[in-house]
GROMACS .gro file of C-alpha atoms in nm:
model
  421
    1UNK     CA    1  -0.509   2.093   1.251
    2UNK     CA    2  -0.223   2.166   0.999
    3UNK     CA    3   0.043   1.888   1.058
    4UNK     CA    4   0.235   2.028   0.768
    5UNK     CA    5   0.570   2.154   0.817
    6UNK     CA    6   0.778   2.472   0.683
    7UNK     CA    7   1.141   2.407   0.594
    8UNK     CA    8   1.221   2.626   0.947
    9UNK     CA    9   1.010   2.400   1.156
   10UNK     CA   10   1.244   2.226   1.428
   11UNK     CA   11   1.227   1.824   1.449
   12UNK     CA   12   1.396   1.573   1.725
   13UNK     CA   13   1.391   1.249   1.626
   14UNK     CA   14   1.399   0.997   1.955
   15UNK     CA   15   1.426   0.607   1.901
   16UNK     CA   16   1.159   0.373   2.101
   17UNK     CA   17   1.313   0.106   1.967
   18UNK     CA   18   1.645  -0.113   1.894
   19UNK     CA   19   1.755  -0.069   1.591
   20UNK     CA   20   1.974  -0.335   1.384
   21UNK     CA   21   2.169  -0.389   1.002
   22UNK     CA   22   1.893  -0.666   0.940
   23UNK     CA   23   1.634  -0.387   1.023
   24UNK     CA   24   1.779  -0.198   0.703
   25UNK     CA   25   1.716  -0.516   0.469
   26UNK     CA   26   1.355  -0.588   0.582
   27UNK     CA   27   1.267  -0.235   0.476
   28UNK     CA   28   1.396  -0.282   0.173
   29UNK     CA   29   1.241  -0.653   0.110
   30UNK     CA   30   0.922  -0.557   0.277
   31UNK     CA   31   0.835  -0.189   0.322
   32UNK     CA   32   1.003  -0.026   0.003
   33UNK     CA   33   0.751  -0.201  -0.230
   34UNK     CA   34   0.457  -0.063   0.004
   35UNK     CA   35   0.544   0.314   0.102
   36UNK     CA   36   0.843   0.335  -0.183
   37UNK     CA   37   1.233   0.474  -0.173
   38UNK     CA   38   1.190   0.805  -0.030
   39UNK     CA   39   1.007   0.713   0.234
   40UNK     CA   40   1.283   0.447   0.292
   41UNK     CA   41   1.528   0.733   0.287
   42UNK     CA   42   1.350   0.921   0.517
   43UNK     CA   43   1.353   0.663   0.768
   44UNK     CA   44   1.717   0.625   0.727
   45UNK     CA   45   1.837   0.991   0.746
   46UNK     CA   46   1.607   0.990   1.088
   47UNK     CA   47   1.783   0.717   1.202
   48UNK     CA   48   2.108   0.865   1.103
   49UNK     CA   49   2.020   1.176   1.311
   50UNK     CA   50   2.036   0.996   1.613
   51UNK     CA   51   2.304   1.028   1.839
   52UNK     CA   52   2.594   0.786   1.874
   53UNK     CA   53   2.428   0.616   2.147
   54UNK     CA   54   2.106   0.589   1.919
   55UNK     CA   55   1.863   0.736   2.181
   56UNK     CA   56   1.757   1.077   2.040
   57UNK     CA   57   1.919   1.343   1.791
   58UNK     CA   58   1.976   1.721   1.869
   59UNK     CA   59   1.746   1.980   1.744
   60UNK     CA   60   1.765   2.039   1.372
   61UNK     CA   61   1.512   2.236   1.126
   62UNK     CA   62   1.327   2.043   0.829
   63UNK     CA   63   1.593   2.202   0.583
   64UNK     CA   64   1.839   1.957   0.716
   65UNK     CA   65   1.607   1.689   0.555
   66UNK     CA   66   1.553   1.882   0.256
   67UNK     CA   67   1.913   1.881   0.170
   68UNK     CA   68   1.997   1.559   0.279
   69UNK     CA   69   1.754   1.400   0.036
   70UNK     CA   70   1.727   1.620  -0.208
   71UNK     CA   71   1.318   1.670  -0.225
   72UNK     CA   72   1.051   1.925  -0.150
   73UNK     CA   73   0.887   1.953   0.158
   74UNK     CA   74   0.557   1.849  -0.001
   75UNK     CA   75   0.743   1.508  -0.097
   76UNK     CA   76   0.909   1.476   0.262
   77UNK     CA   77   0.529   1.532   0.387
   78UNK     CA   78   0.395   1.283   0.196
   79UNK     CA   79   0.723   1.013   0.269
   80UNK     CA   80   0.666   1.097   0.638
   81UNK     CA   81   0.265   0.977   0.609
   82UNK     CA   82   0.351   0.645   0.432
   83UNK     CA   83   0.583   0.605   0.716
   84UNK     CA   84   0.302   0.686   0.994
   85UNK     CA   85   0.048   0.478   0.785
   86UNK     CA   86   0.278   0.148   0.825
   87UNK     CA   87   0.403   0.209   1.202
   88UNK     CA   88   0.753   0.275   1.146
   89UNK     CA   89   0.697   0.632   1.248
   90UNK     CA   90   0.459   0.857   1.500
   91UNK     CA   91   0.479   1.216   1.502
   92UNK     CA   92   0.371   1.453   1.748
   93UNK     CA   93   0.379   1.871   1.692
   94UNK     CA   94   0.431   2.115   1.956
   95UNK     CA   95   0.238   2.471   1.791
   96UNK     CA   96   0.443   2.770   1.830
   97UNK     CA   97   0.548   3.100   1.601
   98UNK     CA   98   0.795   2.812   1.495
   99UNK     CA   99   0.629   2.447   1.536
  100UNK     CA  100   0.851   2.171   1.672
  101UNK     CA  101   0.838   1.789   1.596
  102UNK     CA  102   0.909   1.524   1.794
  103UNK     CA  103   0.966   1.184   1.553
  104UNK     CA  104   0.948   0.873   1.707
  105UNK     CA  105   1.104   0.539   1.490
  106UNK     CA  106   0.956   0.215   1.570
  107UNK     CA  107   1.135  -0.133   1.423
  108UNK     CA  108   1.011  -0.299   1.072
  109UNK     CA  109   0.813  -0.592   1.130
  110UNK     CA  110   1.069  -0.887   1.120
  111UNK     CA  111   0.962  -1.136   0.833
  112UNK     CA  112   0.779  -1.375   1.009
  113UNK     CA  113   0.590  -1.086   1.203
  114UNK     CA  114   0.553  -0.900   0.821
  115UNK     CA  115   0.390  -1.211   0.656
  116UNK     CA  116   0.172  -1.283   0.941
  117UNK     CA  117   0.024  -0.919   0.900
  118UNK     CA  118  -0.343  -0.931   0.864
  119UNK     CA  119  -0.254  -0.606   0.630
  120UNK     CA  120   0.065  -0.535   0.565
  121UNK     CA  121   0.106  -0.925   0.414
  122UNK     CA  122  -0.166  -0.818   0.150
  123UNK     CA  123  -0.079  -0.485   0.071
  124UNK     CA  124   0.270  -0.605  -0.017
  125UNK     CA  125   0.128  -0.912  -0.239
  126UNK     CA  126  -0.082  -0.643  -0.405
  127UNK     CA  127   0.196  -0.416  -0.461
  128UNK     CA  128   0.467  -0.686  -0.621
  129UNK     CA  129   0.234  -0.959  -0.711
  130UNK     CA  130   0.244  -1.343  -0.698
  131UNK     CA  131   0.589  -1.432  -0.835
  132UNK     CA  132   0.775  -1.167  -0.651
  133UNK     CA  133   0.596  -1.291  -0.333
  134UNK     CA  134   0.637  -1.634  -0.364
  135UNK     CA  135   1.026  -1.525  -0.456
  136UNK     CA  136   1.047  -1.356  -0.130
  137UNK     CA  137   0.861  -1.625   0.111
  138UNK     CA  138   1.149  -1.872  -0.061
  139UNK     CA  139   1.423  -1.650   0.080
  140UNK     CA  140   1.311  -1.657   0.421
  141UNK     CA  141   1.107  -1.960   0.476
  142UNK     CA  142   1.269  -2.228   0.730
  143UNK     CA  143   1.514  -2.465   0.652
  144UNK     CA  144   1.484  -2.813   0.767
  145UNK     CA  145   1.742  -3.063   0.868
  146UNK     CA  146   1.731  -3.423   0.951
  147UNK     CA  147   1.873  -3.459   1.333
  148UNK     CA  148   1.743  -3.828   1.284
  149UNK     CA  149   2.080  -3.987   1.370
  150UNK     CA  150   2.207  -3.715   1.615
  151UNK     CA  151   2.165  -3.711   2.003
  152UNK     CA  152   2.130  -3.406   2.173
  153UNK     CA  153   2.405  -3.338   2.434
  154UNK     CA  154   2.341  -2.939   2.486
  155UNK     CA  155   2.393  -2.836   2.846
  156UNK     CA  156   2.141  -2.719   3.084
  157UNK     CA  157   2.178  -2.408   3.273
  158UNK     CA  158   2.215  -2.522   3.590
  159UNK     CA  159   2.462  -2.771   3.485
  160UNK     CA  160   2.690  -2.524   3.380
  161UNK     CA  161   2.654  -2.199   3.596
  162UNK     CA  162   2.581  -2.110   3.938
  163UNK     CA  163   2.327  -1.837   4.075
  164UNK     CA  164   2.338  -1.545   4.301
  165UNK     CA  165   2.110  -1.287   4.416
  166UNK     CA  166   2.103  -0.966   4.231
  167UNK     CA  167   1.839  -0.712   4.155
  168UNK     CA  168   1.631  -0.679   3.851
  169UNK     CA  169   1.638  -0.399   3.615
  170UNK     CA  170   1.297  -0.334   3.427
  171UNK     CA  171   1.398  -0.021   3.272
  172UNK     CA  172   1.637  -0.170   2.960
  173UNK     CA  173   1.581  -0.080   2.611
  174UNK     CA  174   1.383  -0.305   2.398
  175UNK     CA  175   1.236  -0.407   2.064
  176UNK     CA  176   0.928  -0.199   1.972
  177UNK     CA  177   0.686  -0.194   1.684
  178UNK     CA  178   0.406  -0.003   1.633
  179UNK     CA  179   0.118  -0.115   1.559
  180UNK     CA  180  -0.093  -0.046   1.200
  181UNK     CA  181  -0.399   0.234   1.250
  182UNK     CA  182  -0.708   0.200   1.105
  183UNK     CA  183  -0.986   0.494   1.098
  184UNK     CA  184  -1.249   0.240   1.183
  185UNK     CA  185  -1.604   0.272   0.911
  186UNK     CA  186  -1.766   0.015   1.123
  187UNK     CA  187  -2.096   0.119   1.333
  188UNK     CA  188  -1.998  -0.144   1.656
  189UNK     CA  189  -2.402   0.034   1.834
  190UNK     CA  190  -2.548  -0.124   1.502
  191UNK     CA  191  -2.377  -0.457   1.555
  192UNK     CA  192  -2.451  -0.458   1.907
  193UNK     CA  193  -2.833  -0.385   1.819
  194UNK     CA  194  -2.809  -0.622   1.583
  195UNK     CA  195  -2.702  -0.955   1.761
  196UNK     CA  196  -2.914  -1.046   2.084
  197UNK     CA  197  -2.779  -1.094   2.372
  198UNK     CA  198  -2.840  -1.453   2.436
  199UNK     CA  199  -2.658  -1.485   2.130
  200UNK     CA  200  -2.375  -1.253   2.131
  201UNK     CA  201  -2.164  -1.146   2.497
  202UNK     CA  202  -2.134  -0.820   2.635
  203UNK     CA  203  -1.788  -0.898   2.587
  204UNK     CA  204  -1.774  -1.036   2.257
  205UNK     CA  205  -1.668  -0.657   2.134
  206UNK     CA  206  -1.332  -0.666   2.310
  207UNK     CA  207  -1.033  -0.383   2.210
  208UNK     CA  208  -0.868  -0.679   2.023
  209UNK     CA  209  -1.187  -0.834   1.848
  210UNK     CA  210  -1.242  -0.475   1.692
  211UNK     CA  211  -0.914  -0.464   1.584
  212UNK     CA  212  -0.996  -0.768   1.365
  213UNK     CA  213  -1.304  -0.653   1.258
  214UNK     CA  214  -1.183  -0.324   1.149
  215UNK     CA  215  -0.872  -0.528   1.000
  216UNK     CA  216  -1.120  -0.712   0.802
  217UNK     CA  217  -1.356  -0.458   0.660
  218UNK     CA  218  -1.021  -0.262   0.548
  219UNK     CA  219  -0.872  -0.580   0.371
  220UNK     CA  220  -1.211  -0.713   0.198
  221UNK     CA  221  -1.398  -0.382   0.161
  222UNK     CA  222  -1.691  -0.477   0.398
  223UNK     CA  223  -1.947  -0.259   0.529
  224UNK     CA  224  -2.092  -0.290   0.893
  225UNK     CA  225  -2.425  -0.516   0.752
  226UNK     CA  226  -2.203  -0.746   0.561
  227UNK     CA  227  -1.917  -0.768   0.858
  228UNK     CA  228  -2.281  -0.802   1.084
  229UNK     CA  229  -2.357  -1.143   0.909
  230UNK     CA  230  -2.017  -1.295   0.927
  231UNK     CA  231  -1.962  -1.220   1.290
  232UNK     CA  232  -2.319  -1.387   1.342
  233UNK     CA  233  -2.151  -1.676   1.190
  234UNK     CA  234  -1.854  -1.694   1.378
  235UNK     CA  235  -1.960  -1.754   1.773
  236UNK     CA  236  -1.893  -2.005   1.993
  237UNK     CA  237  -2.129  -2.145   2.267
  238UNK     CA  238  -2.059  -1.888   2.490
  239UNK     CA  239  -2.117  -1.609   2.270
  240UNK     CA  240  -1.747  -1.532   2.183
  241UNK     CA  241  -1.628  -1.453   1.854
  242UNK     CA  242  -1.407  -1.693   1.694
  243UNK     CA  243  -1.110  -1.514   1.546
  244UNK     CA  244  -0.986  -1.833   1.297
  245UNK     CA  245  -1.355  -1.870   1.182
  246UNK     CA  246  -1.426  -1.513   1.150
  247UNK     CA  247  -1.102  -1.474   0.916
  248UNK     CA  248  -1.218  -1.845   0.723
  249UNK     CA  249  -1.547  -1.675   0.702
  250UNK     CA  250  -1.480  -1.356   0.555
  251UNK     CA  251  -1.275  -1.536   0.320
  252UNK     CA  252  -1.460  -1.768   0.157
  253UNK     CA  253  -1.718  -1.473   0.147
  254UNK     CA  254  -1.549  -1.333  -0.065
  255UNK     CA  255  -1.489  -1.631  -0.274
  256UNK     CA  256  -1.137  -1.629  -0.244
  257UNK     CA  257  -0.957  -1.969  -0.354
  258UNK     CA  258  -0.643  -2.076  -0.115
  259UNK     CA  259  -0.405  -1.842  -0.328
  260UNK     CA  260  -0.601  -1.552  -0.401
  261UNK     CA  261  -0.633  -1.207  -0.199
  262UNK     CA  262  -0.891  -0.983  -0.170
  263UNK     CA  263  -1.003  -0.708  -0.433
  264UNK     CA  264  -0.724  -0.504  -0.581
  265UNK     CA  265  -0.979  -0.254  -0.782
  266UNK     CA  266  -0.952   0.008  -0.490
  267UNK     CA  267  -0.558   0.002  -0.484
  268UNK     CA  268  -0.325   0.302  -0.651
  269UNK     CA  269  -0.032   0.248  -0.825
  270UNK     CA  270   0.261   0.160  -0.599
  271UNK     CA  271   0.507   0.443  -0.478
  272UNK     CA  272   0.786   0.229  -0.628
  273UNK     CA  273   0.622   0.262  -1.012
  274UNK     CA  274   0.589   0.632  -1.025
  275UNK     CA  275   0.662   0.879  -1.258
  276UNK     CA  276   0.913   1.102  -1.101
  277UNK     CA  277   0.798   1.462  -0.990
  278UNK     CA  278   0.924   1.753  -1.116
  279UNK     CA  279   0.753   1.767  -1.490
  280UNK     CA  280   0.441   1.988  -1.503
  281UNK     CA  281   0.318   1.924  -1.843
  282UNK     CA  282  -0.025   1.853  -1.953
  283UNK     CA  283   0.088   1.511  -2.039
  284UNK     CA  284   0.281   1.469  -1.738
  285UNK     CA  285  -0.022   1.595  -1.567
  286UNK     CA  286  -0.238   1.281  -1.755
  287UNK     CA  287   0.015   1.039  -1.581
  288UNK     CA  288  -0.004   1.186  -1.266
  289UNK     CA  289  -0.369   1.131  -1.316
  290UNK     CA  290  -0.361   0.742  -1.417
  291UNK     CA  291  -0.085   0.633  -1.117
  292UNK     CA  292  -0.291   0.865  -0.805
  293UNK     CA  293  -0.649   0.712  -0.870
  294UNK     CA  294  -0.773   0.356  -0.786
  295UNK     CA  295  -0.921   0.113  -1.131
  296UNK     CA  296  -1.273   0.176  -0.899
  297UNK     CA  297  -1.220   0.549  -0.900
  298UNK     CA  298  -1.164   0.506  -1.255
  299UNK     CA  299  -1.423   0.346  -1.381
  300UNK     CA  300  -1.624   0.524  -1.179
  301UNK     CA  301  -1.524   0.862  -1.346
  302UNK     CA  302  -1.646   0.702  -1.704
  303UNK     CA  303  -1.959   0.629  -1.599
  304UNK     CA  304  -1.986   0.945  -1.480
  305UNK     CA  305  -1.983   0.914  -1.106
  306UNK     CA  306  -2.210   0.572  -1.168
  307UNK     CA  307  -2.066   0.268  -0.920
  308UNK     CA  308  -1.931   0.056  -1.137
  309UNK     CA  309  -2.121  -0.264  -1.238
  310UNK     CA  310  -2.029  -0.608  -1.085
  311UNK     CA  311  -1.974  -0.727  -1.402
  312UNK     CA  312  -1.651  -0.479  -1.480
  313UNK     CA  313  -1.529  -0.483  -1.146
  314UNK     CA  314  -1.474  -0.875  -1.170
  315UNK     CA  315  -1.342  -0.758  -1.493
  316UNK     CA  316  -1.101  -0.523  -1.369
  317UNK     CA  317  -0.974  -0.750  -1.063
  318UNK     CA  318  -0.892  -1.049  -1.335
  319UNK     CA  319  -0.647  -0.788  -1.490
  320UNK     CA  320  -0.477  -0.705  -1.152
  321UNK     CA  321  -0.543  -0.998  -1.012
  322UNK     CA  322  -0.453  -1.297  -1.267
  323UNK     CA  323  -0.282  -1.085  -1.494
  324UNK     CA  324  -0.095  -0.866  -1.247
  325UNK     CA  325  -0.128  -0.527  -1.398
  326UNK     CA  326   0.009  -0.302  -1.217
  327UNK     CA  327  -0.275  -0.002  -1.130
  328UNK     CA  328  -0.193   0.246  -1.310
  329UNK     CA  329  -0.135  -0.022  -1.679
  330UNK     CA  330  -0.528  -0.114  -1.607
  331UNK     CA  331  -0.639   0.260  -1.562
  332UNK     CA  332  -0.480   0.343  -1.919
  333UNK     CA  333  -0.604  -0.015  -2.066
  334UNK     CA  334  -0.968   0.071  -1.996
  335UNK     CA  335  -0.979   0.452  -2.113
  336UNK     CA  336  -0.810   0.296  -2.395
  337UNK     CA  337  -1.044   0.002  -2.464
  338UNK     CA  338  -1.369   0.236  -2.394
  339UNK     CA  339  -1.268   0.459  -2.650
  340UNK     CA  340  -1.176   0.207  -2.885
  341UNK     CA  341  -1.477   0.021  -2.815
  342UNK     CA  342  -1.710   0.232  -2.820
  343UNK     CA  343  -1.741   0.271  -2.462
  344UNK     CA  344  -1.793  -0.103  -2.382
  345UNK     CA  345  -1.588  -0.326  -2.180
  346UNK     CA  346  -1.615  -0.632  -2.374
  347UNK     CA  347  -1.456  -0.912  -2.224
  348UNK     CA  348  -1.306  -1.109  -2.437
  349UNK     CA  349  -1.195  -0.747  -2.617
  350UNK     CA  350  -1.031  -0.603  -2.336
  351UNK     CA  351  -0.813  -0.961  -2.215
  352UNK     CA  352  -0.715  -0.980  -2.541
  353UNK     CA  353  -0.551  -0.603  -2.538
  354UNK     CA  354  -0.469  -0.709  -2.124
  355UNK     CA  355  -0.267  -1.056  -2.271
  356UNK     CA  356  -0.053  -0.825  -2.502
  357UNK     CA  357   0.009  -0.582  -2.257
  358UNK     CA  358   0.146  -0.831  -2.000
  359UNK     CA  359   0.363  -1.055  -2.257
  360UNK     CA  360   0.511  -0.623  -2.345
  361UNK     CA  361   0.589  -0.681  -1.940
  362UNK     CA  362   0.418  -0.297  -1.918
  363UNK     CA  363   0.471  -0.177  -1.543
  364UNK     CA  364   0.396   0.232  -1.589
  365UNK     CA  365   0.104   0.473  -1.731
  366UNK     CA  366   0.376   0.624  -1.944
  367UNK     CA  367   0.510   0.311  -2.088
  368UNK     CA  368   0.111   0.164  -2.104
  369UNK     CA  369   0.049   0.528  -2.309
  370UNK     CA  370   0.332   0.480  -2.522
  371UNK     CA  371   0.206   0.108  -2.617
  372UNK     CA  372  -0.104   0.204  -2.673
  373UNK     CA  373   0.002   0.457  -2.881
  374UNK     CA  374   0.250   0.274  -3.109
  375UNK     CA  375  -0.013  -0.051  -3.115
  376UNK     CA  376  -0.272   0.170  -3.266
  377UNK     CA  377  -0.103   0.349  -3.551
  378UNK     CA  378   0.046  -0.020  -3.645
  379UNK     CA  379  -0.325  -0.120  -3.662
  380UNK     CA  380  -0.450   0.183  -3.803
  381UNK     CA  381  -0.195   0.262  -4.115
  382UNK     CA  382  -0.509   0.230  -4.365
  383UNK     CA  383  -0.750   0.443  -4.166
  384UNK     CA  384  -0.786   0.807  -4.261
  385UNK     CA  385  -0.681   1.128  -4.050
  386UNK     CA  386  -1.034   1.188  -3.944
  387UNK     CA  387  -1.110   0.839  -3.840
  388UNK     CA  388  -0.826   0.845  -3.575
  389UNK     CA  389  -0.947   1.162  -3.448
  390UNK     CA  390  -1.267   1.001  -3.359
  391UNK     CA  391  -1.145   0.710  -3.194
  392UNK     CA  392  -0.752   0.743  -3.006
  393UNK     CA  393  -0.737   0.885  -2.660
  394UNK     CA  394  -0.602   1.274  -2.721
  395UNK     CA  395  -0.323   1.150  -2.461
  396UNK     CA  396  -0.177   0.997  -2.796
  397UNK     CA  397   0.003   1.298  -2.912
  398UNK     CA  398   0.332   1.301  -2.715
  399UNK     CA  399   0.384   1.650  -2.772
  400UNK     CA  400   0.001   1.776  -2.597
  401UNK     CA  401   0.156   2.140  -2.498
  402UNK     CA  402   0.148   2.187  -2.871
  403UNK     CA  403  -0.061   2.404  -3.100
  404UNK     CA  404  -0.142   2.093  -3.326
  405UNK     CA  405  -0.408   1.956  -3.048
  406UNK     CA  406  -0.768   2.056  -3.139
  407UNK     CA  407  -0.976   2.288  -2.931
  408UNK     CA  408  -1.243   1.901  -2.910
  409UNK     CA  409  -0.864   1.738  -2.743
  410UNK     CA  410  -0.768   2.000  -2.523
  411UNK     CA  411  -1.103   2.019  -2.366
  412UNK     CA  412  -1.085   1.648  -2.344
  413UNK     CA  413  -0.742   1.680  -2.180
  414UNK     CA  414  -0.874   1.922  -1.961
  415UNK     CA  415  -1.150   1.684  -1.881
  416UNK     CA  416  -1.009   1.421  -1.792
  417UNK     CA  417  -0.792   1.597  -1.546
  418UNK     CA  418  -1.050   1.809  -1.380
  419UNK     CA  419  -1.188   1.533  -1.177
  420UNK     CA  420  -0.911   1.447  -1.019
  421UNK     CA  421  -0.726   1.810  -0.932
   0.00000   0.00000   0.00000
């Protein structure tokens, strides 16, 4: 079904939630670095729609939002599924000659709920990495005092105030959230199969113990065998599954140390660290190309639709791991080290590029590209015409729209872009 929208489509917004100033700064701390600023702006201009008792807006037509924020439909679209994808938002169409939306805001996650997230907490350390996080958890963490010497006098309730009958209203606005979604890739008839039942409950498979599973197979990229084995090694006596070992277990499976997360090689560049929309060149096109695709999809592509070997992939997750290169950086580091290289990832070859990279504090494609670009004709002042030719990325020439690139670069160009259309 088409859950696009035309800018004459009508939308209501109504509020399931209660909505506060603090609410405003958690998206910011929390949620901008994930689903980035229009999507933050989206949220906002919904929640400005609301009535002035905050309960639900009138009728207005996506236009409205159009104006208001100054973006296509196609980039509303998009700002509206990050929103859905994180919980702040659920959408539900009515199909007519003229479709009608109904948009439903949920609260952000306060920060206590945010960095107990089984996957919101990760996807946020992935996005702004370790110093940025550990800046953050300083902000909010608890602070202690030392009561020591002090005696608490605080009143009771009964001490103070007296009771009388009176009836109980159950229908008062409250708090919501709303909850993450996961389309689940696990096969739960294989892991029933799988586990006998004098070693596994009937009700060991509970709505909430899927939930974690699923959780867990998104985060660490397991399949059903591998999430199979750890949930053998996770039951109790009675055939429960432990939810604290299950979490340790998967873990240390993945031979995490206490401050690592899981594998970054299938993440895209964050919303936050795009390009801006709007340019259509062939070189624009290139850095569309290096922020939308994962370092896995990547490498993937060069080896021409090979899986990558274990070898590059630990590779590749040093660089976004240790290093903290941003995405998109490592995409253009490793077409730029295979070329150079002669289409080997050498360690030490590529970390040394990586280290230089970093210390240039490189957080694009397009700054990456221009690096790598201004690096290599620094190194290469000696070489002749030809020899460049054979060995820089075409994505060198800054101005690729123009009749100076070779028939041999366009096609690469054209190439390298055809995969991902």
């Amino acid at each position: 079904m088409n859950d696009d929208f035309l800018p004459a489509d009508k939308y209501k917004v109504i509020n399931k939630t209660i909505l506060s100033e603090n609410d405003k700064k958690n998206l910011i701390s929390f949620y901008m670095p994930i689903i980035g600023c229009t999507a933050v702006s989206l949220y906002l201009t919904l929640w400005q729609d609301l009535n002035y008792k905050e309960e639900n807006s009138e009728i207005f037509i996506h236009r409205h939002l159009m104006t208001l924020l100054k973006e296509s439909k196609e980039v509303i679209y998009q700002a509206r599924q990050s929103l859905e994808a994180v919980g702040l938002l659920k959408t539900y169409v009515k199909y007519e000659n003229v479709k009608t939306f109904i948009y439903e805001i949920y609260s952000p996650l306060l920060p206590n709920e945010f960095f107990n997230h089984p996957i919101l907490n990760i996807v946020l350390y992935n996005n702004i990495g370790s110093e940025e996080y550990d800046n953050l958890i300083k902000i909010y963490q608890k602070k202690k005092y030392d009561y020591s010497q002090y005696t608490d006098i605080t009143k009771k309730m009964d001490e103070v105030y007296k009771t009388e009958n009176f009836n109980i209203k159950n229908d008062i606005k409250d708090r919501n959230i709303n909850g993450i979604i996961l389309n689940s890739k696990i096969n739960y008839d294989q892991i029933s199969a799988s586990i006998p039942k004098n070693v596994m409950s009937d009700k060991a498979l509970n709505k909430k113990n899927k939930e974690l599973i699923d959780n867990l197979s998104f985060v660490y990229n397991f399949d059903t065998l591998k999430m199979i084995e750890l949930i053998r090694g996770s039951l109790n006596e009675f055939g429960m599954i432990d939810k604290s070992a299950l979490r340790l277990n998967a873990r240390k499976s993945y031979n995490l140390s206490s401050n690592s997360l899981p594998t970054l090689v299938y993440r895209t560049q964050p919303e936050y660290l795009k390009k801006a929309s709007g340019d259509n060149s062939l070189h624009a096109q290139i850095i569309t190309m290096f922020e939308s695709i994962s370092p896995y999809d990547f490498l993937k592509y060069k080896n021409k639709g090979a899986i990558p070997t274990n070898k590059d992939l630990k590779l590749v997750e040093g660089l976004l791991l240790d290093l903290e290169l941003p995405p998109a950086v490592v995409n253009v580091l490793l077409d730029y080290c295979l070329r150079k290289n002669n289409n080997k990832l050498t360690t030490a070859y590529v970390e040394t590029i990586a280290g230089q990279w970093k210390r240039a504090d490189l957080k694009t494609a397009e700054e990456a590209m221009k690096f790598a670009e201004k690096e290599h004709k620094k190194l290469n002042k000696k070489i002749t015409v030809e020899s460049k030719k054979i060995t820089e990325p075409a994505w060198f020439n800054k101005n690729i729209e123009s009749t100076d690139v070779s028939d041999q670069e366009q096609k690469e160009l054209e190439e390298l872009l055809k995969e991902f259309k």
